[in-house]
Amino acid sequence: MNIRVARVTDAEAIADIYAPIVSDTAISFETEIPEPAAMAERIKATLRQYPWLVSEDSGKIVAYAYAGPHRSRPAYQWSCDVSIYVDPSAHRQGVGRSLYTGLLEILVKQGIVNAFAGITLPNEASIGLHEAMGFKPIGIYKDVGFKLGSWHDVGWWGMKIQGNNAAPFQPIPFADIYEN
């Protein structure tokens, strides 16, 4: 497995992994499958401020993980949300752990203090991965989303990825620390 920063040209492969998650599950609350061009825009926008990583197996993208803002108000800037999606062909091979390890290392360099993950319940595999990485359960939004004919809860897990600093430095945009 090779882990690297995503490129806009990865959009089609990423969209292919994501499409069945949107169409067949409540894991994502999106209801329309994003086209590769929309996914390319998401990658481009994310990489300005946060990392987006992919895992390749023999040149084929089999998983991806990225970070994004937790909330928009300035006092939240030291916290982020993280997401990960793994193609079924790569489940239970350590891909998720490797991607998250790389993602969290970058976030620490950027000055991020807290990472949060929302998981549509039930999802024992995702809960297991997040807890194995050190995320702790925070709480549950009950019946927060309606998809595929029923209401779904979203559990939230969080992890402090580095200590609080009394005067934290401004988080560094990913684009400023990553060299193409």
PDB file of C-alpha atoms in Angstrom:
ATOM      1  CA  MET A   1       0.000   0.000   0.000  1.00  0.00           C
ATOM      2  CA  ASN A   2       1.176   3.486  -0.860  1.00  0.00           C
ATOM      3  CA  ILE A   3      -0.266   6.508   0.950  1.00  0.00           C
ATOM      4  CA  ARG A   4      -0.003   9.902  -0.680  1.00  0.00           C
ATOM      5  CA  VAL A   5      -1.728  13.252  -0.928  1.00  0.00           C
ATOM      6  CA  ALA A   6      -4.791  13.182  -3.168  1.00  0.00           C
ATOM      7  CA  ARG A   7      -4.710  14.907  -6.524  1.00  0.00           C
ATOM      8  CA  VAL A   8      -7.593  16.388  -8.481  1.00  0.00           C
ATOM      9  CA  THR A   9      -6.952  13.663 -11.065  1.00  0.00           C
ATOM     10  CA  ASP A  10      -7.933  11.083  -8.395  1.00  0.00           C
ATOM     11  CA  ALA A  11     -11.512  12.374  -8.381  1.00  0.00           C
ATOM     12  CA  GLU A  12     -12.986   9.611 -10.536  1.00  0.00           C
ATOM     13  CA  ALA A  13     -11.481   6.803  -8.445  1.00  0.00           C
ATOM     14  CA  ILE A  14     -12.568   8.539  -5.231  1.00  0.00           C
ATOM     15  CA  ALA A  15     -16.074   9.079  -6.615  1.00  0.00           C
ATOM     16  CA  ASP A  16     -16.223   5.372  -7.509  1.00  0.00           C
ATOM     17  CA  ILE A  17     -15.469   4.378  -3.893  1.00  0.00           C
ATOM     18  CA  TYR A  18     -17.991   6.880  -2.548  1.00  0.00           C
ATOM     19  CA  ALA A  19     -20.880   6.221  -4.981  1.00  0.00           C
ATOM     20  CA  PRO A  20     -22.209   2.986  -3.409  1.00  0.00           C
ATOM     21  CA  ILE A  21     -21.899   4.515   0.056  1.00  0.00           C
ATOM     22  CA  VAL A  22     -24.207   7.323  -1.056  1.00  0.00           C
ATOM     23  CA  SER A  23     -26.636   5.182  -3.040  1.00  0.00           C
ATOM     24  CA  ASP A  24     -26.847   2.053  -0.887  1.00  0.00           C
ATOM     25  CA  THR A  25     -26.173   3.074   2.730  1.00  0.00           C
ATOM     26  CA  ALA A  26     -26.866   5.707   5.348  1.00  0.00           C
ATOM     27  CA  ILE A  27     -23.132   5.991   6.144  1.00  0.00           C
ATOM     28  CA  SER A  28     -23.189   9.271   4.219  1.00  0.00           C
ATOM     29  CA  PHE A  29     -26.193  11.557   4.454  1.00  0.00           C
ATOM     30  CA  GLU A  30     -25.693  12.721   0.878  1.00  0.00           C
ATOM     31  CA  THR A  31     -28.531  11.534  -1.329  1.00  0.00           C
ATOM     32  CA  GLU A  32     -27.136  12.376  -4.770  1.00  0.00           C
ATOM     33  CA  ILE A  33     -23.930  10.702  -5.952  1.00  0.00           C
ATOM     34  CA  PRO A  34     -21.362  13.412  -6.691  1.00  0.00           C
ATOM     35  CA  GLU A  35     -19.954  13.428 -10.188  1.00  0.00           C
ATOM     36  CA  PRO A  36     -16.157  13.195 -10.542  1.00  0.00           C
ATOM     37  CA  ALA A  37     -16.000  16.913 -11.427  1.00  0.00           C
ATOM     38  CA  ALA A  38     -17.724  17.795  -8.137  1.00  0.00           C
ATOM     39  CA  MET A  39     -15.374  15.471  -6.268  1.00  0.00           C
ATOM     40  CA  ALA A  40     -12.402  17.173  -7.966  1.00  0.00           C
ATOM     41  CA  GLU A  41     -13.646  20.532  -6.665  1.00  0.00           C
ATOM     42  CA  ARG A  42     -13.977  19.095  -3.153  1.00  0.00           C
ATOM     43  CA  ILE A  43     -10.413  17.775  -3.263  1.00  0.00           C
ATOM     44  CA  LYS A  44      -9.054  21.081  -4.557  1.00  0.00           C
ATOM     45  CA  ALA A  45     -10.941  23.110  -1.927  1.00  0.00           C
ATOM     46  CA  THR A  46      -9.972  20.796   0.936  1.00  0.00           C
ATOM     47  CA  LEU A  47      -6.260  20.777   0.091  1.00  0.00           C
ATOM     48  CA  ARG A  48      -6.034  24.528   0.608  1.00  0.00           C
ATOM     49  CA  GLN A  49      -6.539  24.146   4.363  1.00  0.00           C
ATOM     50  CA  TYR A  50      -6.591  20.428   5.252  1.00  0.00           C
ATOM     51  CA  PRO A  51      -5.006  17.156   4.128  1.00  0.00           C
ATOM     52  CA  TRP A  52      -6.745  14.646   1.871  1.00  0.00           C
ATOM     53  CA  LEU A  53      -4.876  11.359   1.545  1.00  0.00           C
ATOM     54  CA  VAL A  54      -5.403   8.295  -0.626  1.00  0.00           C
ATOM     55  CA  SER A  55      -4.170   4.736  -0.282  1.00  0.00           C
ATOM     56  CA  GLU A  56      -3.118   2.922  -3.431  1.00  0.00           C
ATOM     57  CA  ASP A  57      -2.666  -0.789  -3.973  1.00  0.00           C
ATOM     58  CA  SER A  58      -0.775  -1.569  -7.177  1.00  0.00           C
ATOM     59  CA  GLY A  59      -1.651   1.895  -8.488  1.00  0.00           C
ATOM     60  CA  LYS A  60      -5.391   1.602  -7.721  1.00  0.00           C
ATOM     61  CA  ILE A  61      -6.944   3.900  -5.130  1.00  0.00           C
ATOM     62  CA  VAL A  62      -8.614   1.710  -2.511  1.00  0.00           C
ATOM     63  CA  ALA A  63      -9.309   4.225   0.270  1.00  0.00           C
ATOM     64  CA  TYR A  64      -9.186   7.881   1.172  1.00  0.00           C
ATOM     65  CA  ALA A  65      -9.306  10.058   4.267  1.00  0.00           C
ATOM     66  CA  TYR A  66      -9.536  13.787   4.723  1.00  0.00           C
ATOM     67  CA  ALA A  67     -10.055  16.508   7.295  1.00  0.00           C
ATOM     68  CA  GLY A  68     -12.284  19.553   7.266  1.00  0.00           C
ATOM     69  CA  PRO A  69     -13.420  22.322   9.575  1.00  0.00           C
ATOM     70  CA  HIS A  70     -15.330  21.316  12.682  1.00  0.00           C
ATOM     71  CA  ARG A  71     -17.351  24.520  12.708  1.00  0.00           C
ATOM     72  CA  SER A  72     -16.947  27.906  11.049  1.00  0.00           C
ATOM     73  CA  ARG A  73     -16.519  30.258  14.015  1.00  0.00           C
ATOM     74  CA  PRO A  74     -12.911  31.312  14.744  1.00  0.00           C
ATOM     75  CA  ALA A  75     -12.601  29.725  18.195  1.00  0.00           C
ATOM     76  CA  TYR A  76     -13.113  26.289  16.588  1.00  0.00           C
ATOM     77  CA  GLN A  77     -10.082  26.596  14.267  1.00  0.00           C
ATOM     78  CA  TRP A  78      -7.971  24.201  16.388  1.00  0.00           C
ATOM     79  CA  SER A  79     -10.531  21.427  15.903  1.00  0.00           C
ATOM     80  CA  CYS A  80     -11.384  19.503  12.749  1.00  0.00           C
ATOM     81  CA  ASP A  81     -13.654  16.735  11.506  1.00  0.00           C
ATOM     82  CA  VAL A  82     -12.167  13.676   9.822  1.00  0.00           C
ATOM     83  CA  SER A  83     -13.667  11.164   7.409  1.00  0.00           C
ATOM     84  CA  ILE A  84     -12.465   7.926   5.897  1.00  0.00           C
ATOM     85  CA  TYR A  85     -13.848   5.643   3.192  1.00  0.00           C
ATOM     86  CA  VAL A  86     -12.381   2.259   2.295  1.00  0.00           C
ATOM     87  CA  ASP A  87     -13.341   0.175  -0.728  1.00  0.00           C
ATOM     88  CA  PRO A  88     -14.737  -3.220   0.350  1.00  0.00           C
ATOM     89  CA  SER A  89     -11.825  -4.920  -1.469  1.00  0.00           C
ATOM     90  CA  ALA A  90      -9.442  -3.353   1.064  1.00  0.00           C
ATOM     91  CA  HIS A  91     -11.392  -3.915   4.293  1.00  0.00           C
ATOM     92  CA  ARG A  92      -9.541  -5.418   7.273  1.00  0.00           C
ATOM     93  CA  GLN A  93      -6.085  -4.900   5.747  1.00  0.00           C
ATOM     94  CA  GLY A  94      -4.872  -2.028   7.941  1.00  0.00           C
ATOM     95  CA  VAL A  95      -5.583   0.597   5.285  1.00  0.00           C
ATOM     96  CA  GLY A  96      -7.806   2.682   7.551  1.00  0.00           C
ATOM     97  CA  ARG A  97      -5.282   2.704  10.376  1.00  0.00           C
ATOM     98  CA  SER A  98      -2.449   3.687   8.001  1.00  0.00           C
ATOM     99  CA  LEU A  99      -4.460   6.491   6.419  1.00  0.00           C
ATOM    100  CA  TYR A 100      -5.589   7.895   9.758  1.00  0.00           C
ATOM    101  CA  THR A 101      -2.060   7.691  11.182  1.00  0.00           C
ATOM    102  CA  GLY A 102      -0.756   9.780   8.283  1.00  0.00           C
ATOM    103  CA  LEU A 103      -3.672  12.194   8.411  1.00  0.00           C
ATOM    104  CA  LEU A 104      -3.343  12.796  12.156  1.00  0.00           C
ATOM    105  CA  GLU A 105       0.424  13.357  11.885  1.00  0.00           C
ATOM    106  CA  ILE A 106      -0.178  16.101   9.328  1.00  0.00           C
ATOM    107  CA  LEU A 107      -2.913  17.694  11.441  1.00  0.00           C
ATOM    108  CA  VAL A 108      -0.527  17.877  14.418  1.00  0.00           C
ATOM    109  CA  LYS A 109       2.051  19.673  12.235  1.00  0.00           C
ATOM    110  CA  GLN A 110      -0.656  22.105  11.200  1.00  0.00           C
ATOM    111  CA  GLY A 111      -1.406  22.935  14.837  1.00  0.00           C
ATOM    112  CA  ILE A 112      -4.764  21.174  15.096  1.00  0.00           C
ATOM    113  CA  VAL A 113      -5.560  20.061  18.665  1.00  0.00           C
ATOM    114  CA  ASN A 114      -8.788  18.020  18.351  1.00  0.00           C
ATOM    115  CA  ALA A 115     -10.160  15.644  15.715  1.00  0.00           C
ATOM    116  CA  PHE A 116     -13.807  14.576  15.603  1.00  0.00           C
ATOM    117  CA  ALA A 117     -15.636  11.919  13.587  1.00  0.00           C
ATOM    118  CA  GLY A 118     -19.372  11.504  13.036  1.00  0.00           C
ATOM    119  CA  ILE A 119     -20.480   7.893  12.478  1.00  0.00           C
ATOM    120  CA  THR A 120     -23.952   6.910  11.326  1.00  0.00           C
ATOM    121  CA  LEU A 121     -25.142   4.201  13.679  1.00  0.00           C
ATOM    122  CA  PRO A 122     -24.900   1.281  13.682  1.00  0.00           C
ATOM    123  CA  ASN A 123     -21.450   0.881  12.137  1.00  0.00           C
ATOM    124  CA  GLU A 124     -19.312  -1.440  14.251  1.00  0.00           C
ATOM    125  CA  ALA A 125     -16.418  -1.461  11.750  1.00  0.00           C
ATOM    126  CA  SER A 126     -16.081   2.328  11.794  1.00  0.00           C
ATOM    127  CA  ILE A 127     -16.488   2.498  15.565  1.00  0.00           C
ATOM    128  CA  GLY A 128     -13.805  -0.183  15.931  1.00  0.00           C
ATOM    129  CA  LEU A 129     -11.363   1.693  13.692  1.00  0.00           C
ATOM    130  CA  HIS A 130     -11.902   5.025  15.415  1.00  0.00           C
ATOM    131  CA  GLU A 131     -11.600   3.572  18.903  1.00  0.00           C
ATOM    132  CA  ALA A 132      -8.481   1.607  17.895  1.00  0.00           C
ATOM    133  CA  MET A 133      -6.994   4.942  16.764  1.00  0.00           C
ATOM    134  CA  GLY A 134      -7.746   6.507  20.153  1.00  0.00           C
ATOM    135  CA  PHE A 135     -11.031   8.284  19.494  1.00  0.00           C
ATOM    136  CA  LYS A 136     -13.442   8.276  22.444  1.00  0.00           C
ATOM    137  CA  PRO A 137     -17.245   8.410  22.248  1.00  0.00           C
ATOM    138  CA  ILE A 138     -18.671  11.867  22.954  1.00  0.00           C
ATOM    139  CA  GLY A 139     -22.401  11.579  22.322  1.00  0.00           C
ATOM    140  CA  ILE A 140     -25.176  10.763  19.919  1.00  0.00           C
ATOM    141  CA  TYR A 141     -27.415  12.933  17.780  1.00  0.00           C
ATOM    142  CA  LYS A 142     -30.654  10.929  17.900  1.00  0.00           C
ATOM    143  CA  ASP A 143     -32.738  10.634  14.708  1.00  0.00           C
ATOM    144  CA  VAL A 144     -30.714  13.404  13.077  1.00  0.00           C
ATOM    145  CA  GLY A 145     -30.953  12.216   9.460  1.00  0.00           C
ATOM    146  CA  PHE A 146     -33.648  10.578   7.333  1.00  0.00           C
ATOM    147  CA  LYS A 147     -32.378   8.402   4.501  1.00  0.00           C
ATOM    148  CA  LEU A 148     -33.434   5.160   2.816  1.00  0.00           C
ATOM    149  CA  GLY A 149     -36.830   5.264   4.479  1.00  0.00           C
ATOM    150  CA  SER A 150     -35.790   5.619   8.109  1.00  0.00           C
ATOM    151  CA  TRP A 151     -34.306   7.926  10.714  1.00  0.00           C
ATOM    152  CA  HIS A 152     -30.656   7.491  11.685  1.00  0.00           C
ATOM    153  CA  ASP A 153     -28.558   8.410  14.701  1.00  0.00           C
ATOM    154  CA  VAL A 154     -25.053   9.802  14.366  1.00  0.00           C
ATOM    155  CA  GLY A 155     -22.532   9.059  17.071  1.00  0.00           C
ATOM    156  CA  TRP A 156     -19.645  11.433  17.635  1.00  0.00           C
ATOM    157  CA  TRP A 157     -16.144  10.371  18.587  1.00  0.00           C
ATOM    158  CA  GLY A 158     -13.307  12.723  19.433  1.00  0.00           C
ATOM    159  CA  MET A 159      -9.603  12.660  20.120  1.00  0.00           C
ATOM    160  CA  LYS A 160      -7.131  15.225  21.417  1.00  0.00           C
ATOM    161  CA  ILE A 161      -4.224  14.819  19.008  1.00  0.00           C
ATOM    162  CA  GLN A 162      -1.892  17.147  20.891  1.00  0.00           C
ATOM    163  CA  GLY A 163      -1.857  19.081  24.137  1.00  0.00           C
ATOM    164  CA  ASN A 164      -3.558  22.409  24.615  1.00  0.00           C
ATOM    165  CA  ASN A 165      -1.298  25.403  24.450  1.00  0.00           C
ATOM    166  CA  ALA A 166      -2.237  28.481  26.487  1.00  0.00           C
ATOM    167  CA  ALA A 167      -1.525  30.594  23.401  1.00  0.00           C
ATOM    168  CA  PRO A 168      -1.837  28.233  20.416  1.00  0.00           C
ATOM    169  CA  PHE A 169      -0.328  29.252  17.125  1.00  0.00           C
ATOM    170  CA  GLN A 170      -2.639  29.910  14.199  1.00  0.00           C
ATOM    171  CA  PRO A 171      -3.202  26.610  12.381  1.00  0.00           C
ATOM    172  CA  ILE A 172      -1.077  26.386   9.264  1.00  0.00           C
ATOM    173  CA  PRO A 173      -2.987  25.760   6.036  1.00  0.00           C
ATOM    174  CA  PHE A 174      -2.100  22.415   4.475  1.00  0.00           C
ATOM    175  CA  ALA A 175      -1.177  24.150   1.212  1.00  0.00           C
ATOM    176  CA  ASP A 176       1.548  26.045   3.118  1.00  0.00           C
ATOM    177  CA  ILE A 177       3.248  22.921   4.480  1.00  0.00           C
ATOM    178  CA  TYR A 178       2.738  20.540   1.570  1.00  0.00           C
ATOM    179  CA  GLU A 179       5.028  20.822  -1.404  1.00  0.00           C
ATOM    180  CA  ASN A 180       3.784  19.280  -4.634  1.00  0.00           C
TER     181      ASN A 180
END
